[in-house]
């Protein structure tokens, strides 16, 4: 093969590799979260007994799982503010949905590998209307609870990390802000809910379920004192299963409902509690 042709082939291969690498980098980069337009509940249903929970705070207009998002949820009139908690290396409860800080901050790595002091060096640089919030940090559980108290919200706390000893400190924070009898603890891990019930029998407990299959239904029906928060999936979580849970006496919540049709569908089937990013009271 002539040397000129070989050079052309090498250049072509290099160009293809460069394009592939660039595409891979773009795909792996955290997506920037944009604000979305809220939807008024009054335009969806006239049912006055519907209760709304702000998912990760009022996350369609403020960065998720932050103090501003919780305060905004209070201003909008939600009953609950849902947020996620995880443990730092030095056992401080902080508010974050992800294991890693890559998507939401200018840092990288697992929260569990950082002390709280180390974690506080990074700032949140992603989320709805992030340009309006300078030097925003990952909040502690205490900061989130203080924001709930200031806003008249009931905290709905999703426990992501499981550490039996740390549940005691979580409950201590809840008690400090007067929420021991007026908070909601949620988790995909049924054992976490049982363990927390031993620490605080007065807390509302919700088992998070993506699919109400046979195994999950048996678990949900086994204890009516633990409510169920199920994913908004009309096929997997249909009216027949909803009715069975209602007849059993389980409290029911539906997540994450961000469109009029889904809310109307489940409301017509007797569900009264909805977790949402953008439907406002």
PDB file of C-alpha atoms in Angstrom:
ATOM      1  CA  UNK A   1       0.000   0.000   0.000  1.00  0.00           C
ATOM      2  CA  UNK A   2       1.398   3.417  -0.885  1.00  0.00           C
ATOM      3  CA  UNK A   3       2.700   5.454   2.047  1.00  0.00           C
ATOM      4  CA  UNK A   4       0.228   8.252   1.266  1.00  0.00           C
ATOM      5  CA  UNK A   5      -2.737   5.865   1.560  1.00  0.00           C
ATOM      6  CA  UNK A   6      -1.442   4.499   4.866  1.00  0.00           C
ATOM      7  CA  UNK A   7      -1.180   8.034   6.206  1.00  0.00           C
ATOM      8  CA  UNK A   8      -4.751   8.781   5.157  1.00  0.00           C
ATOM      9  CA  UNK A   9      -5.988   5.600   6.882  1.00  0.00           C
ATOM     10  CA  UNK A  10      -4.112   6.422  10.089  1.00  0.00           C
ATOM     11  CA  UNK A  11      -5.495   9.967  10.112  1.00  0.00           C
ATOM     12  CA  UNK A  12      -9.012   8.643   9.479  1.00  0.00           C
ATOM     13  CA  UNK A  13      -8.750   6.123  12.320  1.00  0.00           C
ATOM     14  CA  UNK A  14      -7.408   8.797  14.650  1.00  0.00           C
ATOM     15  CA  UNK A  15     -10.303  11.076  13.734  1.00  0.00           C
ATOM     16  CA  UNK A  16     -12.852   8.324  14.386  1.00  0.00           C
ATOM     17  CA  UNK A  17     -11.244   7.535  17.755  1.00  0.00           C
ATOM     18  CA  UNK A  18     -11.239  11.226  18.689  1.00  0.00           C
ATOM     19  CA  UNK A  19     -14.928  11.562  17.828  1.00  0.00           C
ATOM     20  CA  UNK A  20     -15.751   8.404  19.828  1.00  0.00           C
ATOM     21  CA  UNK A  21     -13.797   9.616  22.855  1.00  0.00           C
ATOM     22  CA  UNK A  22     -15.471  13.044  22.690  1.00  0.00           C
ATOM     23  CA  UNK A  23     -18.918  11.431  22.450  1.00  0.00           C
ATOM     24  CA  UNK A  24     -18.145   9.162  25.405  1.00  0.00           C
ATOM     25  CA  UNK A  25     -17.015  12.131  27.508  1.00  0.00           C
ATOM     26  CA  UNK A  26     -20.185  14.050  26.653  1.00  0.00           C
ATOM     27  CA  UNK A  27     -22.376  11.065  27.546  1.00  0.00           C
ATOM     28  CA  UNK A  28     -20.597  10.563  30.872  1.00  0.00           C
ATOM     29  CA  UNK A  29     -20.816  14.226  31.845  1.00  0.00           C
ATOM     30  CA  UNK A  30     -23.605  14.983  34.346  1.00  0.00           C
ATOM     31  CA  UNK A  31     -26.621  16.452  32.591  1.00  0.00           C
ATOM     32  CA  UNK A  32     -27.486  20.001  33.543  1.00  0.00           C
ATOM     33  CA  UNK A  33     -30.896  20.125  35.188  1.00  0.00           C
ATOM     34  CA  UNK A  34     -33.233  22.779  33.865  1.00  0.00           C
ATOM     35  CA  UNK A  35     -36.209  24.375  35.550  1.00  0.00           C
ATOM     36  CA  UNK A  36     -39.650  23.216  34.445  1.00  0.00           C
ATOM     37  CA  UNK A  37     -43.033  24.897  34.522  1.00  0.00           C
ATOM     38  CA  UNK A  38     -45.222  23.999  37.525  1.00  0.00           C
ATOM     39  CA  UNK A  39     -48.701  22.526  37.014  1.00  0.00           C
ATOM     40  CA  UNK A  40     -51.557  23.695  39.238  1.00  0.00           C
ATOM     41  CA  UNK A  41     -53.460  20.944  41.044  1.00  0.00           C
ATOM     42  CA  UNK A  42     -56.720  22.868  40.570  1.00  0.00           C
ATOM     43  CA  UNK A  43     -56.357  22.372  36.830  1.00  0.00           C
ATOM     44  CA  UNK A  44     -56.064  18.600  37.253  1.00  0.00           C
ATOM     45  CA  UNK A  45     -58.758  17.646  39.758  1.00  0.00           C
ATOM     46  CA  UNK A  46     -61.338  19.297  41.983  1.00  0.00           C
ATOM     47  CA  UNK A  47     -60.750  16.797  44.787  1.00  0.00           C
ATOM     48  CA  UNK A  48     -60.050  18.816  47.927  1.00  0.00           C
ATOM     49  CA  UNK A  49     -58.608  15.863  49.850  1.00  0.00           C
ATOM     50  CA  UNK A  50     -55.497  15.476  47.663  1.00  0.00           C
ATOM     51  CA  UNK A  51     -52.194  15.896  49.531  1.00  0.00           C
ATOM     52  CA  UNK A  52     -48.984  16.764  47.686  1.00  0.00           C
ATOM     53  CA  UNK A  53     -45.365  16.090  48.639  1.00  0.00           C
ATOM     54  CA  UNK A  54     -42.560  18.166  47.117  1.00  0.00           C
ATOM     55  CA  UNK A  55     -40.093  15.632  45.696  1.00  0.00           C
ATOM     56  CA  UNK A  56     -36.568  16.607  46.821  1.00  0.00           C
ATOM     57  CA  UNK A  57     -38.094  19.929  47.744  1.00  0.00           C
ATOM     58  CA  UNK A  58     -39.597  22.155  45.070  1.00  0.00           C
ATOM     59  CA  UNK A  59     -37.067  20.716  42.642  1.00  0.00           C
ATOM     60  CA  UNK A  60     -38.604  22.004  39.411  1.00  0.00           C
ATOM     61  CA  UNK A  61     -37.631  25.552  40.359  1.00  0.00           C
ATOM     62  CA  UNK A  62     -34.708  25.172  42.803  1.00  0.00           C
ATOM     63  CA  UNK A  63     -31.789  22.720  43.040  1.00  0.00           C
ATOM     64  CA  UNK A  64     -32.999  19.380  44.400  1.00  0.00           C
ATOM     65  CA  UNK A  65     -32.346  18.361  48.002  1.00  0.00           C
ATOM     66  CA  UNK A  66     -31.257  21.831  49.114  1.00  0.00           C
ATOM     67  CA  UNK A  67     -32.469  24.274  51.738  1.00  0.00           C
ATOM     68  CA  UNK A  68     -33.777  26.705  49.058  1.00  0.00           C
ATOM     69  CA  UNK A  69     -35.820  23.860  47.492  1.00  0.00           C
ATOM     70  CA  UNK A  70     -37.374  23.024  50.871  1.00  0.00           C
ATOM     71  CA  UNK A  71     -38.140  26.663  51.661  1.00  0.00           C
ATOM     72  CA  UNK A  72     -39.709  27.053  48.201  1.00  0.00           C
ATOM     73  CA  UNK A  73     -41.900  23.996  48.881  1.00  0.00           C
ATOM     74  CA  UNK A  74     -43.182  25.700  52.017  1.00  0.00           C
ATOM     75  CA  UNK A  75     -43.952  28.879  50.098  1.00  0.00           C
ATOM     76  CA  UNK A  76     -45.952  26.863  47.549  1.00  0.00           C
ATOM     77  CA  UNK A  77     -48.102  25.250  50.228  1.00  0.00           C
ATOM     78  CA  UNK A  78     -47.048  21.602  50.124  1.00  0.00           C
ATOM     79  CA  UNK A  79     -47.716  19.442  53.172  1.00  0.00           C
ATOM     80  CA  UNK A  80     -44.568  17.284  52.967  1.00  0.00           C
ATOM     81  CA  UNK A  81     -41.041  17.967  51.772  1.00  0.00           C
ATOM     82  CA  UNK A  82     -39.345  14.755  50.650  1.00  0.00           C
ATOM     83  CA  UNK A  83     -35.541  14.556  50.743  1.00  0.00           C
ATOM     84  CA  UNK A  84     -32.859  11.851  50.781  1.00  0.00           C
ATOM     85  CA  UNK A  85     -30.210  11.342  53.455  1.00  0.00           C
ATOM     86  CA  UNK A  86     -26.836   9.623  53.465  1.00  0.00           C
ATOM     87  CA  UNK A  87     -23.926   9.274  55.882  1.00  0.00           C
ATOM     88  CA  UNK A  88     -20.520  10.857  55.539  1.00  0.00           C
ATOM     89  CA  UNK A  89     -17.390   9.010  56.601  1.00  0.00           C
ATOM     90  CA  UNK A  90     -17.580  10.648  60.047  1.00  0.00           C
ATOM     91  CA  UNK A  91     -21.260   9.677  60.431  1.00  0.00           C
ATOM     92  CA  UNK A  92     -22.889  13.025  59.681  1.00  0.00           C
ATOM     93  CA  UNK A  93     -26.290  12.797  58.000  1.00  0.00           C
ATOM     94  CA  UNK A  94     -26.371  14.900  54.820  1.00  0.00           C
ATOM     95  CA  UNK A  95     -29.033  15.440  52.167  1.00  0.00           C
ATOM     96  CA  UNK A  96     -28.290  13.820  48.797  1.00  0.00           C
ATOM     97  CA  UNK A  97     -30.043  11.436  46.440  1.00  0.00           C
ATOM     98  CA  UNK A  98     -26.847  10.107  44.824  1.00  0.00           C
ATOM     99  CA  UNK A  99     -24.059   8.052  46.374  1.00  0.00           C
ATOM    100  CA  UNK A 100     -21.576  10.253  44.575  1.00  0.00           C
ATOM    101  CA  UNK A 101     -21.354  14.023  44.429  1.00  0.00           C
ATOM    102  CA  UNK A 102     -20.393  14.081  40.725  1.00  0.00           C
ATOM    103  CA  UNK A 103     -23.821  14.941  39.276  1.00  0.00           C
ATOM    104  CA  UNK A 104     -24.756  17.773  41.604  1.00  0.00           C
ATOM    105  CA  UNK A 105     -21.475  19.393  42.696  1.00  0.00           C
ATOM    106  CA  UNK A 106     -18.083  20.503  41.406  1.00  0.00           C
ATOM    107  CA  UNK A 107     -16.474  17.544  43.186  1.00  0.00           C
ATOM    108  CA  UNK A 108     -16.197  13.824  42.572  1.00  0.00           C
ATOM    109  CA  UNK A 109     -16.437  10.641  44.626  1.00  0.00           C
ATOM    110  CA  UNK A 110     -18.633   8.914  47.177  1.00  0.00           C
ATOM    111  CA  UNK A 111     -20.178  10.809  50.062  1.00  0.00           C
ATOM    112  CA  UNK A 112     -19.220   7.955  52.373  1.00  0.00           C
ATOM    113  CA  UNK A 113     -15.540   8.570  51.568  1.00  0.00           C
ATOM    114  CA  UNK A 114     -15.664  12.195  52.745  1.00  0.00           C
ATOM    115  CA  UNK A 115     -15.871  13.686  56.213  1.00  0.00           C
ATOM    116  CA  UNK A 116     -18.473  16.406  56.450  1.00  0.00           C
ATOM    117  CA  UNK A 117     -15.737  19.051  56.643  1.00  0.00           C
ATOM    118  CA  UNK A 118     -14.185  17.739  53.422  1.00  0.00           C
ATOM    119  CA  UNK A 119     -17.574  17.553  51.728  1.00  0.00           C
ATOM    120  CA  UNK A 120     -18.380  21.148  52.620  1.00  0.00           C
ATOM    121  CA  UNK A 121     -15.512  22.369  50.438  1.00  0.00           C
ATOM    122  CA  UNK A 122     -17.552  21.555  47.314  1.00  0.00           C
ATOM    123  CA  UNK A 123     -20.460  23.564  46.034  1.00  0.00           C
ATOM    124  CA  UNK A 124     -23.630  22.505  44.244  1.00  0.00           C
ATOM    125  CA  UNK A 125     -23.364  23.544  40.602  1.00  0.00           C
ATOM    126  CA  UNK A 126     -26.368  21.765  39.093  1.00  0.00           C
ATOM    127  CA  UNK A 127     -30.132  21.956  39.486  1.00  0.00           C
ATOM    128  CA  UNK A 128     -33.079  24.093  38.459  1.00  0.00           C
ATOM    129  CA  UNK A 129     -32.172  27.790  38.294  1.00  0.00           C
ATOM    130  CA  UNK A 130     -28.745  27.081  39.780  1.00  0.00           C
ATOM    131  CA  UNK A 131     -27.538  30.494  38.544  1.00  0.00           C
ATOM    132  CA  UNK A 132     -29.696  32.073  41.264  1.00  0.00           C
ATOM    133  CA  UNK A 133     -27.932  30.190  44.057  1.00  0.00           C
ATOM    134  CA  UNK A 134     -24.277  31.012  44.623  1.00  0.00           C
ATOM    135  CA  UNK A 135     -22.020  28.999  46.907  1.00  0.00           C
ATOM    136  CA  UNK A 136     -24.735  26.439  47.661  1.00  0.00           C
ATOM    137  CA  UNK A 137     -23.553  23.437  49.687  1.00  0.00           C
ATOM    138  CA  UNK A 138     -24.890  19.930  50.376  1.00  0.00           C
ATOM    139  CA  UNK A 139     -27.004  20.503  53.492  1.00  0.00           C
ATOM    140  CA  UNK A 140     -26.974  18.493  56.690  1.00  0.00           C
ATOM    141  CA  UNK A 141     -30.092  16.711  57.904  1.00  0.00           C
ATOM    142  CA  UNK A 142     -30.368  19.326  60.658  1.00  0.00           C
ATOM    143  CA  UNK A 143     -30.369  22.160  58.123  1.00  0.00           C
ATOM    144  CA  UNK A 144     -33.143  20.430  56.138  1.00  0.00           C
ATOM    145  CA  UNK A 145     -35.222  19.870  59.281  1.00  0.00           C
ATOM    146  CA  UNK A 146     -34.753  23.491  60.335  1.00  0.00           C
ATOM    147  CA  UNK A 147     -35.978  24.590  56.888  1.00  0.00           C
ATOM    148  CA  UNK A 148     -39.026  22.320  57.239  1.00  0.00           C
ATOM    149  CA  UNK A 149     -39.794  23.784  60.650  1.00  0.00           C
ATOM    150  CA  UNK A 150     -39.435  27.331  59.338  1.00  0.00           C
ATOM    151  CA  UNK A 151     -41.736  26.526  56.407  1.00  0.00           C
ATOM    152  CA  UNK A 152     -44.408  24.558  58.271  1.00  0.00           C
ATOM    153  CA  UNK A 153     -43.615  21.360  56.360  1.00  0.00           C
ATOM    154  CA  UNK A 154     -43.679  17.752  57.478  1.00  0.00           C
ATOM    155  CA  UNK A 155     -40.317  16.128  56.617  1.00  0.00           C
ATOM    156  CA  UNK A 156     -40.462  12.957  54.513  1.00  0.00           C
ATOM    157  CA  UNK A 157     -36.993  11.454  54.892  1.00  0.00           C
ATOM    158  CA  UNK A 158     -35.767   8.750  52.539  1.00  0.00           C
ATOM    159  CA  UNK A 159     -32.966   6.806  54.183  1.00  0.00           C
ATOM    160  CA  UNK A 160     -30.446   5.720  51.564  1.00  0.00           C
ATOM    161  CA  UNK A 161     -27.626   4.402  53.774  1.00  0.00           C
ATOM    162  CA  UNK A 162     -28.301   1.687  56.327  1.00  0.00           C
ATOM    163  CA  UNK A 163     -26.498   1.869  59.646  1.00  0.00           C
ATOM    164  CA  UNK A 164     -28.456   0.755  62.711  1.00  0.00           C
ATOM    165  CA  UNK A 165     -26.414   2.857  65.154  1.00  0.00           C
ATOM    166  CA  UNK A 166     -26.761   5.954  62.973  1.00  0.00           C
ATOM    167  CA  UNK A 167     -30.563   5.621  63.036  1.00  0.00           C
ATOM    168  CA  UNK A 168     -30.363   6.727  66.657  1.00  0.00           C
ATOM    169  CA  UNK A 169     -28.623   9.956  65.701  1.00  0.00           C
ATOM    170  CA  UNK A 170     -31.133  10.510  62.890  1.00  0.00           C
ATOM    171  CA  UNK A 171     -33.980  10.200  65.377  1.00  0.00           C
ATOM    172  CA  UNK A 172     -32.171  12.546  67.779  1.00  0.00           C
ATOM    173  CA  UNK A 173     -32.174  15.233  65.088  1.00  0.00           C
ATOM    174  CA  UNK A 174     -35.854  14.586  64.420  1.00  0.00           C
ATOM    175  CA  UNK A 175     -36.627  14.996  68.120  1.00  0.00           C
ATOM    176  CA  UNK A 176     -34.514  18.164  68.373  1.00  0.00           C
ATOM    177  CA  UNK A 177     -36.808  19.887  65.903  1.00  0.00           C
ATOM    178  CA  UNK A 178     -39.997  18.497  67.444  1.00  0.00           C
ATOM    179  CA  UNK A 179     -40.794  16.056  64.666  1.00  0.00           C
ATOM    180  CA  UNK A 180     -40.717  12.784  66.599  1.00  0.00           C
ATOM    181  CA  UNK A 181     -44.498  12.379  66.215  1.00  0.00           C
ATOM    182  CA  UNK A 182     -44.873  14.281  62.969  1.00  0.00           C
ATOM    183  CA  UNK A 183     -42.382  12.971  60.444  1.00  0.00           C
ATOM    184  CA  UNK A 184     -42.389  10.368  57.709  1.00  0.00           C
ATOM    185  CA  UNK A 185     -39.560   7.863  57.196  1.00  0.00           C
ATOM    186  CA  UNK A 186     -39.383   6.128  53.822  1.00  0.00           C
ATOM    187  CA  UNK A 187     -37.089   3.527  52.308  1.00  0.00           C
ATOM    188  CA  UNK A 188     -36.809   0.816  49.655  1.00  0.00           C
ATOM    189  CA  UNK A 189     -35.309  -1.336  52.421  1.00  0.00           C
ATOM    190  CA  UNK A 190     -38.040  -2.878  54.584  1.00  0.00           C
ATOM    191  CA  UNK A 191     -35.533  -3.717  57.348  1.00  0.00           C
ATOM    192  CA  UNK A 192     -34.697  -0.030  57.791  1.00  0.00           C
ATOM    193  CA  UNK A 193     -38.355   0.732  58.478  1.00  0.00           C
ATOM    194  CA  UNK A 194     -38.646  -2.076  61.024  1.00  0.00           C
ATOM    195  CA  UNK A 195     -35.474  -0.950  62.785  1.00  0.00           C
ATOM    196  CA  UNK A 196     -36.616   2.665  62.886  1.00  0.00           C
ATOM    197  CA  UNK A 197     -40.017   1.634  64.264  1.00  0.00           C
ATOM    198  CA  UNK A 198     -38.219   0.180  67.303  1.00  0.00           C
ATOM    199  CA  UNK A 199     -36.505   3.534  67.873  1.00  0.00           C
ATOM    200  CA  UNK A 200     -39.505   5.755  67.153  1.00  0.00           C
ATOM    201  CA  UNK A 201     -42.863   3.932  67.071  1.00  0.00           C
ATOM    202  CA  UNK A 202     -44.709   7.228  66.461  1.00  0.00           C
ATOM    203  CA  UNK A 203     -43.161   7.993  63.071  1.00  0.00           C
ATOM    204  CA  UNK A 204     -45.132   7.394  59.879  1.00  0.00           C
ATOM    205  CA  UNK A 205     -43.374   4.711  57.823  1.00  0.00           C
ATOM    206  CA  UNK A 206     -43.646   4.173  54.077  1.00  0.00           C
ATOM    207  CA  UNK A 207     -42.199   1.279  52.094  1.00  0.00           C
ATOM    208  CA  UNK A 208     -41.004   2.450  48.678  1.00  0.00           C
ATOM    209  CA  UNK A 209     -41.975   0.035  45.912  1.00  0.00           C
ATOM    210  CA  UNK A 210     -41.230   0.260  42.192  1.00  0.00           C
ATOM    211  CA  UNK A 211     -43.362  -2.738  41.265  1.00  0.00           C
ATOM    212  CA  UNK A 212     -46.224  -4.221  43.276  1.00  0.00           C
ATOM    213  CA  UNK A 213     -45.399  -7.797  42.312  1.00  0.00           C
ATOM    214  CA  UNK A 214     -46.363 -10.833  44.387  1.00  0.00           C
ATOM    215  CA  UNK A 215     -43.339 -10.588  46.698  1.00  0.00           C
ATOM    216  CA  UNK A 216     -43.820  -6.908  47.424  1.00  0.00           C
ATOM    217  CA  UNK A 217     -47.573  -7.247  47.851  1.00  0.00           C
ATOM    218  CA  UNK A 218     -47.107  -9.981  50.465  1.00  0.00           C
ATOM    219  CA  UNK A 219     -44.633  -7.774  52.316  1.00  0.00           C
ATOM    220  CA  UNK A 220     -46.911  -4.735  52.163  1.00  0.00           C
ATOM    221  CA  UNK A 221     -49.967  -6.676  53.288  1.00  0.00           C
ATOM    222  CA  UNK A 222     -48.068  -8.269  56.196  1.00  0.00           C
ATOM    223  CA  UNK A 223     -48.129  -5.062  58.262  1.00  0.00           C
ATOM    224  CA  UNK A 224     -50.781  -2.399  57.728  1.00  0.00           C
ATOM    225  CA  UNK A 225     -48.897  -0.065  60.084  1.00  0.00           C
ATOM    226  CA  UNK A 226     -46.287   0.427  57.373  1.00  0.00           C
ATOM    227  CA  UNK A 227     -47.678   2.414  54.483  1.00  0.00           C
ATOM    228  CA  UNK A 228     -46.780   1.998  50.828  1.00  0.00           C
ATOM    229  CA  UNK A 229     -45.372   4.557  48.427  1.00  0.00           C
ATOM    230  CA  UNK A 230     -45.551   3.035  44.961  1.00  0.00           C
ATOM    231  CA  UNK A 231     -44.223   4.172  41.600  1.00  0.00           C
ATOM    232  CA  UNK A 232     -46.675   5.756  39.172  1.00  0.00           C
ATOM    233  CA  UNK A 233     -46.834   2.865  36.703  1.00  0.00           C
ATOM    234  CA  UNK A 234     -50.370   2.088  35.541  1.00  0.00           C
ATOM    235  CA  UNK A 235     -49.524  -1.414  34.297  1.00  0.00           C
ATOM    236  CA  UNK A 236     -47.371  -2.708  37.148  1.00  0.00           C
ATOM    237  CA  UNK A 237     -49.244  -0.871  39.894  1.00  0.00           C
ATOM    238  CA  UNK A 238     -52.839  -1.162  38.749  1.00  0.00           C
ATOM    239  CA  UNK A 239     -56.188  -0.413  40.452  1.00  0.00           C
ATOM    240  CA  UNK A 240     -56.671  -4.056  41.541  1.00  0.00           C
ATOM    241  CA  UNK A 241     -53.488  -3.973  43.634  1.00  0.00           C
ATOM    242  CA  UNK A 242     -54.301  -0.492  44.918  1.00  0.00           C
ATOM    243  CA  UNK A 243     -57.711  -1.693  46.096  1.00  0.00           C
ATOM    244  CA  UNK A 244     -56.181  -4.672  47.890  1.00  0.00           C
ATOM    245  CA  UNK A 245     -53.820  -2.403  49.815  1.00  0.00           C
ATOM    246  CA  UNK A 246     -56.643   0.013  50.613  1.00  0.00           C
ATOM    247  CA  UNK A 247     -58.797  -2.796  51.979  1.00  0.00           C
ATOM    248  CA  UNK A 248     -55.848  -3.932  54.099  1.00  0.00           C
ATOM    249  CA  UNK A 249     -55.621  -0.476  55.660  1.00  0.00           C
ATOM    250  CA  UNK A 250     -52.205   0.594  54.338  1.00  0.00           C
ATOM    251  CA  UNK A 251     -51.574   4.326  53.881  1.00  0.00           C
ATOM    252  CA  UNK A 252     -50.903   4.915  50.184  1.00  0.00           C
ATOM    253  CA  UNK A 253     -48.646   7.412  48.427  1.00  0.00           C
ATOM    254  CA  UNK A 254     -47.801   7.495  44.717  1.00  0.00           C
ATOM    255  CA  UNK A 255     -44.463   8.712  43.265  1.00  0.00           C
ATOM    256  CA  UNK A 256     -43.285  10.566  41.148  1.00  0.00           C
ATOM    257  CA  UNK A 257     -46.400  12.056  39.519  1.00  0.00           C
ATOM    258  CA  UNK A 258     -45.611  14.921  37.177  1.00  0.00           C
ATOM    259  CA  UNK A 259     -48.481  14.912  34.679  1.00  0.00           C
ATOM    260  CA  UNK A 260     -52.208  15.544  34.870  1.00  0.00           C
ATOM    261  CA  UNK A 261     -53.365  12.214  33.428  1.00  0.00           C
ATOM    262  CA  UNK A 262     -51.434  10.057  35.910  1.00  0.00           C
ATOM    263  CA  UNK A 263     -52.611  12.010  38.929  1.00  0.00           C
ATOM    264  CA  UNK A 264     -56.214  11.961  37.704  1.00  0.00           C
ATOM    265  CA  UNK A 265     -56.018   8.195  37.054  1.00  0.00           C
ATOM    266  CA  UNK A 266     -54.836   7.295  40.549  1.00  0.00           C
ATOM    267  CA  UNK A 267     -57.057   9.916  42.226  1.00  0.00           C
ATOM    268  CA  UNK A 268     -60.084   8.303  40.568  1.00  0.00           C
ATOM    269  CA  UNK A 269     -58.914   5.007  42.102  1.00  0.00           C
ATOM    270  CA  UNK A 270     -58.869   6.400  45.615  1.00  0.00           C
ATOM    271  CA  UNK A 271     -55.242   7.483  46.026  1.00  0.00           C
ATOM    272  CA  UNK A 272     -55.028  10.792  47.876  1.00  0.00           C
ATOM    273  CA  UNK A 273     -51.292  11.323  48.430  1.00  0.00           C
ATOM    274  CA  UNK A 274     -48.886  12.177  45.622  1.00  0.00           C
ATOM    275  CA  UNK A 275     -45.162  12.871  45.473  1.00  0.00           C
ATOM    276  CA  UNK A 276     -44.351  15.283  42.659  1.00  0.00           C
ATOM    277  CA  UNK A 277     -41.661  17.464  41.130  1.00  0.00           C
ATOM    278  CA  UNK A 278     -43.955  20.023  39.548  1.00  0.00           C
ATOM    279  CA  UNK A 279     -47.646  19.751  40.473  1.00  0.00           C
ATOM    280  CA  UNK A 280     -48.348  22.484  43.020  1.00  0.00           C
ATOM    281  CA  UNK A 281     -51.207  22.861  45.538  1.00  0.00           C
TER     282      UNK A 281
END
